PDB file of C-alpha atoms in Angstrom:
ATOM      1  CA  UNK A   1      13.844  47.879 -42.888  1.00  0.00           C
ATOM      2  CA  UNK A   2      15.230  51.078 -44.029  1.00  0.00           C
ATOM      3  CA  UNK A   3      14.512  53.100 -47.344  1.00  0.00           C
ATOM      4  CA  UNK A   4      16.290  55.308 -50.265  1.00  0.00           C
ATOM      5  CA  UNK A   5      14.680  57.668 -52.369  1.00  0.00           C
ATOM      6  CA  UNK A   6      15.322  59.204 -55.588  1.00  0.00           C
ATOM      7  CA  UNK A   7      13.669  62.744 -55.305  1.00  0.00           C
ATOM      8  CA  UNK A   8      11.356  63.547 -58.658  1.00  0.00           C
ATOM      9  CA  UNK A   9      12.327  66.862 -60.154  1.00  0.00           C
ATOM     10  CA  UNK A  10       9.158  67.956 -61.847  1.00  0.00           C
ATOM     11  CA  UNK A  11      10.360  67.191 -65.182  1.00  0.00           C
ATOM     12  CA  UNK A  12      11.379  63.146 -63.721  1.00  0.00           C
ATOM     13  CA  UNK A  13       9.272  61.371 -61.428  1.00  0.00           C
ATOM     14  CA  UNK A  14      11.124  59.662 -58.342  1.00  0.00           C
ATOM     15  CA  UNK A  15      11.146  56.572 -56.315  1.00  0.00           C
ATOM     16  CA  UNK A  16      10.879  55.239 -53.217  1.00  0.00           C
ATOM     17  CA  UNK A  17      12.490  52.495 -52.191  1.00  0.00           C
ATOM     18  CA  UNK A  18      12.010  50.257 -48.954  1.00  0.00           C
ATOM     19  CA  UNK A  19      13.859  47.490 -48.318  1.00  0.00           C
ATOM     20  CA  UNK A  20      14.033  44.832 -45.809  1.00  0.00           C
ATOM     21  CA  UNK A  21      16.364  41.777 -45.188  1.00  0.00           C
ATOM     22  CA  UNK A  22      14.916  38.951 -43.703  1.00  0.00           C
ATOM     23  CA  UNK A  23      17.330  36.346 -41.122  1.00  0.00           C
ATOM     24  CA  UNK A  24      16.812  33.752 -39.327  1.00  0.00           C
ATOM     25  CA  UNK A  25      17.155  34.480 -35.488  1.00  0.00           C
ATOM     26  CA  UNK A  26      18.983  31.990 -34.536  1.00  0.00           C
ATOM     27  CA  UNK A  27      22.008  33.474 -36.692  1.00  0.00           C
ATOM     28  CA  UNK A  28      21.743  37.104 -35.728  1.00  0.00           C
ATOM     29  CA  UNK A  29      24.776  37.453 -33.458  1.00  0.00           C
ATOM     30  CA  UNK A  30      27.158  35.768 -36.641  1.00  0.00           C
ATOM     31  CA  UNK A  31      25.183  38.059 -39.251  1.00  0.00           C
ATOM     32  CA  UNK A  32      25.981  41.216 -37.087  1.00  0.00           C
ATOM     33  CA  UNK A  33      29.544  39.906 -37.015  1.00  0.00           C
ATOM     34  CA  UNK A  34      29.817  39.765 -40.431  1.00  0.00           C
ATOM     35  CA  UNK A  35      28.161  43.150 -40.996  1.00  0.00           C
ATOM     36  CA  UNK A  36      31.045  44.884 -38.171  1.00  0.00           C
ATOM     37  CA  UNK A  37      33.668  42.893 -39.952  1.00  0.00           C
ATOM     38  CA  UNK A  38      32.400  44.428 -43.255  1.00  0.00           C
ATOM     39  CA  UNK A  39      33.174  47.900 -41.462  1.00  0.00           C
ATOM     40  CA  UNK A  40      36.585  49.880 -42.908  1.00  0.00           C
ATOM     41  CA  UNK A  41      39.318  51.074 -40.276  1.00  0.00           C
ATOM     42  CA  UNK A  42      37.435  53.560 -38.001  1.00  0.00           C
ATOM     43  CA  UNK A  43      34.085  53.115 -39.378  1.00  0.00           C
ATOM     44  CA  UNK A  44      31.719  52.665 -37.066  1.00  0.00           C
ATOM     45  CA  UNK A  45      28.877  51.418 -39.558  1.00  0.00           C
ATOM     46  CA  UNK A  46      28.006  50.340 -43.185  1.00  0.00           C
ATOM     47  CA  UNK A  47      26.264  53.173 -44.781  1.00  0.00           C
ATOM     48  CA  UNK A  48      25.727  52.482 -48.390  1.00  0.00           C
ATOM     49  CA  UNK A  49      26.023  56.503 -49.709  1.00  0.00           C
ATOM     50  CA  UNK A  50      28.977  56.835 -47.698  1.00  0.00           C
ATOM     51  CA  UNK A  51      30.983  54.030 -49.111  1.00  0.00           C
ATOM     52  CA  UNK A  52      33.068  53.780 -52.304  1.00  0.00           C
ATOM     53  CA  UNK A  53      32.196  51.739 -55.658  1.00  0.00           C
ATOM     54  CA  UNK A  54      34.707  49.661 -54.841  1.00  0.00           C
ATOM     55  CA  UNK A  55      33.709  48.936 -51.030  1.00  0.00           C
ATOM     56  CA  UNK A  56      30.185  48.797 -52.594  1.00  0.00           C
ATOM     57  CA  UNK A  57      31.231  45.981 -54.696  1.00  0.00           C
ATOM     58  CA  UNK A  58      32.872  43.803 -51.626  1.00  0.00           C
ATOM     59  CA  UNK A  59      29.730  44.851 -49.823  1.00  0.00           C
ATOM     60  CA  UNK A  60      27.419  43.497 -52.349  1.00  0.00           C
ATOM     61  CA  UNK A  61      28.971  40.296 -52.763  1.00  0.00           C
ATOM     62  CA  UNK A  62      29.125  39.713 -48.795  1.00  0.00           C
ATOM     63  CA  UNK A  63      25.633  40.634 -48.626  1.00  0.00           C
ATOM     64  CA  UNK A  64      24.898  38.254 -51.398  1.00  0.00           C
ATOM     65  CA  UNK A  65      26.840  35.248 -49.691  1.00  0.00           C
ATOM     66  CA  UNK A  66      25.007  35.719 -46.552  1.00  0.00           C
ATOM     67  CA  UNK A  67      21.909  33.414 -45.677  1.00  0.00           C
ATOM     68  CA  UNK A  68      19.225  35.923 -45.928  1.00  0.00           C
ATOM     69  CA  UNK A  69      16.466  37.280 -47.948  1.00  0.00           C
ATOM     70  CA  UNK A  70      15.288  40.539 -48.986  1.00  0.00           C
ATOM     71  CA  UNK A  71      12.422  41.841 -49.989  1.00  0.00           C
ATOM     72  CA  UNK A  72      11.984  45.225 -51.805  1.00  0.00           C
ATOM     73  CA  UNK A  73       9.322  47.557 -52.512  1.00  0.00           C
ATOM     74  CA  UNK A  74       9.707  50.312 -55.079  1.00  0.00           C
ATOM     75  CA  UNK A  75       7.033  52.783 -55.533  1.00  0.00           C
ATOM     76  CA  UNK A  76       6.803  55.380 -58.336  1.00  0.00           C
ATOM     77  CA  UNK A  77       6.213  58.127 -59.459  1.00  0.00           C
ATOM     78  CA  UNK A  78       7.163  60.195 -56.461  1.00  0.00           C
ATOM     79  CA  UNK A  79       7.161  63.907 -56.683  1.00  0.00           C
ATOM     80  CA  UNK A  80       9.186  66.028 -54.087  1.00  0.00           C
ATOM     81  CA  UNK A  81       6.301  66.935 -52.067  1.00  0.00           C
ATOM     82  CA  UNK A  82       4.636  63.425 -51.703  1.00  0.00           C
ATOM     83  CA  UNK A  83       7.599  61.111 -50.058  1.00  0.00           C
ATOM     84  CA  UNK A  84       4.709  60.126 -47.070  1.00  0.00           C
ATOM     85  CA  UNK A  85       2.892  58.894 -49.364  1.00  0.00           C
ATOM     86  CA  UNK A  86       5.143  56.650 -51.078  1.00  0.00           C
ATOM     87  CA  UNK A  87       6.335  55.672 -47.903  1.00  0.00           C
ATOM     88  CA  UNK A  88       2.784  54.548 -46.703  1.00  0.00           C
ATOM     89  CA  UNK A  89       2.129  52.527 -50.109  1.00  0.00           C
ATOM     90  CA  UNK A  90       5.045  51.336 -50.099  1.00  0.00           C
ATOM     91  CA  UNK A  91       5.633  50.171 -46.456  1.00  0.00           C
ATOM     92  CA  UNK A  92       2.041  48.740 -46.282  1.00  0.00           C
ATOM     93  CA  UNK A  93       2.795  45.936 -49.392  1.00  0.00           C
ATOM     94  CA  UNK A  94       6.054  45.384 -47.488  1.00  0.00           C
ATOM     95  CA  UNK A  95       4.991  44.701 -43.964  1.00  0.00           C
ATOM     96  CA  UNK A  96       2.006  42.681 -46.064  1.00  0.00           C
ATOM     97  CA  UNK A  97       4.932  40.559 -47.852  1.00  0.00           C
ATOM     98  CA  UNK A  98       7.115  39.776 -45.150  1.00  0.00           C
ATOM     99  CA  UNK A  99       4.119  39.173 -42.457  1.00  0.00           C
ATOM    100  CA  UNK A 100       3.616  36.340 -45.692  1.00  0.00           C
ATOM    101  CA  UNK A 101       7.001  35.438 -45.594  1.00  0.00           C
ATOM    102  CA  UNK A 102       6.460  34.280 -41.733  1.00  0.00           C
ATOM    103  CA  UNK A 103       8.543  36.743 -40.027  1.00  0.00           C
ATOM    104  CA  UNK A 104       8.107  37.092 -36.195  1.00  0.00           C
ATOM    105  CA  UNK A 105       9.881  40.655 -35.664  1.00  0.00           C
ATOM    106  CA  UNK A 106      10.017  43.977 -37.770  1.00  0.00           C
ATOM    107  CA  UNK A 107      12.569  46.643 -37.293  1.00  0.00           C
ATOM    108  CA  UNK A 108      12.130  49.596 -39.008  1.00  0.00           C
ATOM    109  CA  UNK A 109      14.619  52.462 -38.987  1.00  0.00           C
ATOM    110  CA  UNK A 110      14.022  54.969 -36.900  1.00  0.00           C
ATOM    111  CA  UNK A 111      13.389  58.436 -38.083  1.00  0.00           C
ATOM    112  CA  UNK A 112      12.023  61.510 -36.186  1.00  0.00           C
ATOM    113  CA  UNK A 113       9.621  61.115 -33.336  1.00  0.00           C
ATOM    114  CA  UNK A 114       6.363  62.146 -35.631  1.00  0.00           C
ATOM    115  CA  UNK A 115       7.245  60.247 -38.530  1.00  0.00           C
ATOM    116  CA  UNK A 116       7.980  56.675 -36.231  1.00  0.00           C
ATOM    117  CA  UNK A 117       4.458  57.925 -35.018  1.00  0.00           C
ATOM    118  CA  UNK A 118       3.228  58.139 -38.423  1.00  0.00           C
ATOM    119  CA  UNK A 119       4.293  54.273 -39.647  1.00  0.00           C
ATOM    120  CA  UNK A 120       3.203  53.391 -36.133  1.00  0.00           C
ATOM    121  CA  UNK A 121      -0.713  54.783 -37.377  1.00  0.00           C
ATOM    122  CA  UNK A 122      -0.132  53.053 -40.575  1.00  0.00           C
ATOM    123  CA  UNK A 123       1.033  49.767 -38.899  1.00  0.00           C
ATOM    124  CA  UNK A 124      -1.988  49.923 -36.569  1.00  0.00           C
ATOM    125  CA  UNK A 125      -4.352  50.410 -40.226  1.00  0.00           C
ATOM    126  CA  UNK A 126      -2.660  47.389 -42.056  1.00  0.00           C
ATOM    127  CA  UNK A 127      -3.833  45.591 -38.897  1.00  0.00           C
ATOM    128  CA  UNK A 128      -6.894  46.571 -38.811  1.00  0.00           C
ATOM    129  CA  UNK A 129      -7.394  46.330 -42.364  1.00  0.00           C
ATOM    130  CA  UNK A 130      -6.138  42.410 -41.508  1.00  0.00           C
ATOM    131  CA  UNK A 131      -3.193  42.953 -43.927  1.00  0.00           C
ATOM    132  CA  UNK A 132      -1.146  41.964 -41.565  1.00  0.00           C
ATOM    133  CA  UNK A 133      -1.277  39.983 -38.343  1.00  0.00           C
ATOM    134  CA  UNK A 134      -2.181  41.593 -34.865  1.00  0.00           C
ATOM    135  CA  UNK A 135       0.521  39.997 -33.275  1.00  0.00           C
ATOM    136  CA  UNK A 136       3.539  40.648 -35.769  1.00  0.00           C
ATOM    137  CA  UNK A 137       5.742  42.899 -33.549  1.00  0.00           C
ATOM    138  CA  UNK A 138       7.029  46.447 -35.092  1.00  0.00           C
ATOM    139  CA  UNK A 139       9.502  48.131 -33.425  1.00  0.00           C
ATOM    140  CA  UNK A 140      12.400  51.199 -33.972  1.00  0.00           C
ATOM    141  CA  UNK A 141      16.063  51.606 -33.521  1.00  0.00           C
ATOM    142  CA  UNK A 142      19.048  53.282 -34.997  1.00  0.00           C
ATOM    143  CA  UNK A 143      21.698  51.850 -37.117  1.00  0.00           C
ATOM    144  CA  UNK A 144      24.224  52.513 -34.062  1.00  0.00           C
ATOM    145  CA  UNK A 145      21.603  50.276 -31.810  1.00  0.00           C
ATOM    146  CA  UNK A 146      21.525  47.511 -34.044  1.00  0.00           C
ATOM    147  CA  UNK A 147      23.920  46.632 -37.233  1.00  0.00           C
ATOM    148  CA  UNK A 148      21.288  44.690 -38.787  1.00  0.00           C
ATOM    149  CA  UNK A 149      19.797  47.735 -40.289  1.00  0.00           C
ATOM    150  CA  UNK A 150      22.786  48.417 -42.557  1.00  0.00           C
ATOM    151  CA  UNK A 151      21.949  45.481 -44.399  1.00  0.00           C
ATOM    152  CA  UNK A 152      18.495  46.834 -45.768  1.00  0.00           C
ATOM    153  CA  UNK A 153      20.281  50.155 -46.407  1.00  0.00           C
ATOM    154  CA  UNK A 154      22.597  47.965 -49.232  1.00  0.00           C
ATOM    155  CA  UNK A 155      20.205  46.463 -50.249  1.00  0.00           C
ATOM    156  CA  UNK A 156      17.517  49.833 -50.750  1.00  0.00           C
ATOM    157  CA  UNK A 157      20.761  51.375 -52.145  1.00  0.00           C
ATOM    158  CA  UNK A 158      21.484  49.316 -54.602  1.00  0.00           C
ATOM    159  CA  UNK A 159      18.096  49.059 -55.740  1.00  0.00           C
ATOM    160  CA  UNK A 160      18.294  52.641 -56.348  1.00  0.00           C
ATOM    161  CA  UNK A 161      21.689  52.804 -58.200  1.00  0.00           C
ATOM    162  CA  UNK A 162      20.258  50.416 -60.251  1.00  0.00           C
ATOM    163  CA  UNK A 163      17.372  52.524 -61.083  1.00  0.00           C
ATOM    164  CA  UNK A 164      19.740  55.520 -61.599  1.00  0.00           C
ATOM    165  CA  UNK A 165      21.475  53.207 -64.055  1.00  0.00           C
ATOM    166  CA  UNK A 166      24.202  51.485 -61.909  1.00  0.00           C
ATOM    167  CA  UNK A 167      22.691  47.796 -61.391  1.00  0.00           C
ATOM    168  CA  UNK A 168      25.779  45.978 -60.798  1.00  0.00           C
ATOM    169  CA  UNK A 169      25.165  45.677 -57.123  1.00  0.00           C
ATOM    170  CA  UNK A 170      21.699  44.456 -57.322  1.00  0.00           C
ATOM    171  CA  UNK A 171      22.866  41.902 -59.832  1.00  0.00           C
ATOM    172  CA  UNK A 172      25.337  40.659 -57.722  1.00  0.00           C
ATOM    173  CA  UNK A 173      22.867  40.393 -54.710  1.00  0.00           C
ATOM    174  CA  UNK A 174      19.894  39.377 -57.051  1.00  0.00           C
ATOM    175  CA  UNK A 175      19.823  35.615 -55.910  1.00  0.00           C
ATOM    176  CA  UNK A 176      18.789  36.997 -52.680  1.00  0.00           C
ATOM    177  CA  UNK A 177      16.426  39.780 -53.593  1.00  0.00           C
ATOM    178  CA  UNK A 178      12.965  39.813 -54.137  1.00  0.00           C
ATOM    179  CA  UNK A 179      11.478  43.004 -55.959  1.00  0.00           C
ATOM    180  CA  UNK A 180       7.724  44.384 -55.810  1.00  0.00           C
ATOM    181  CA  UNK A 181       6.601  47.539 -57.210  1.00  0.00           C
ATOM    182  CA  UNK A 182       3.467  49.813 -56.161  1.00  0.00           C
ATOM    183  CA  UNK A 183       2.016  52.982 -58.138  1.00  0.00           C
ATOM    184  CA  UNK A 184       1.802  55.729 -56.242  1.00  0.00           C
ATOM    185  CA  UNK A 185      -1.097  57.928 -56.627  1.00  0.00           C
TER     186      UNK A 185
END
């Protein structure tokens, strides 16, 4: 799971994207392959902001030919001073949707220490609120740790250039994408 986020301006509300990619286990070890293989010369990981239009367009259709889904939350309006909160509504529906789609593992992207604390207290609410199942694991790791993660970074990313007018990537990828929106208040 990993997110993008288009900061409001006062004048334009925002969003906030979070995106997840759902696999089967059994192909893990081929996906992450694939994802390293996807990797330019000296690159040491996908990173959609970092990576050309071009790349972005032989990233996209990769992603799209790969046997996954992805699911996608986008919550607006976000204002500059309320990205928490977007990130709460927002990762509550998701963890909701894929705990629904049968998943038996979540990794999120880890941030800093007190905001991995902070989805850890909202993961603990959805369960108690019985959004979500008690024993659906949630755990953290870096995109060095595990190259899985780069594939909900594409997919958050181009969610977002397609909301900032650029939706070339999520058409190509829209066979495997799955969108959902929340209002943030």
């Amino acid at each position: 799971m990993d997110e993008s986020v288009i900061v409001g301006d006062g004048l334009l509300p925002g969003s906030y994207t979070l995106a997840a990619v759902v696999a089967d286990a059994a192909d893990l070890e081929r996906l992450r392959e694939d994802l390293k293989a996807l990797t330019g010369k000296g690159v040491v990981r996908l990173h959609w902001n970092a990576e050309s239009d071009k790349r972005r367009d032989q990233i996209a259709q990769a992603a799209a030919a790969l046997d996954i889904a992805a699911i996608v939350v986008v919550g607006a309006p976000v204002h500059r001073l309320k990205q928490e909160r977007a990130r709460r509504c927002c990762l509550e529906l998701l963890l909701y949707e894929l705990d629904q789609f049968g998943v038996s593992r979540v990794w999120l992207e880890s941030r800093a220490p007190a905001q991995d604390q902070r989805d850890r207290r909202l993961v603990d609410s959805a369960r108690g609120k019985g959004l979500i199942s008690r024993e659906l694991p949630i755990d953290f790791a870096r995109p060095l740790q595990e190259s899985m993660l780069w594939l909900p970074d594409v997919v958050a990313g181009a969610a977002t250039s397609a909301a900032l007018g650029e939706p070339r990537w999520l058409l190509a990828m829209s066979e495997i994408v799955t969108i959902h929106r929340v209002i943030v208040r």
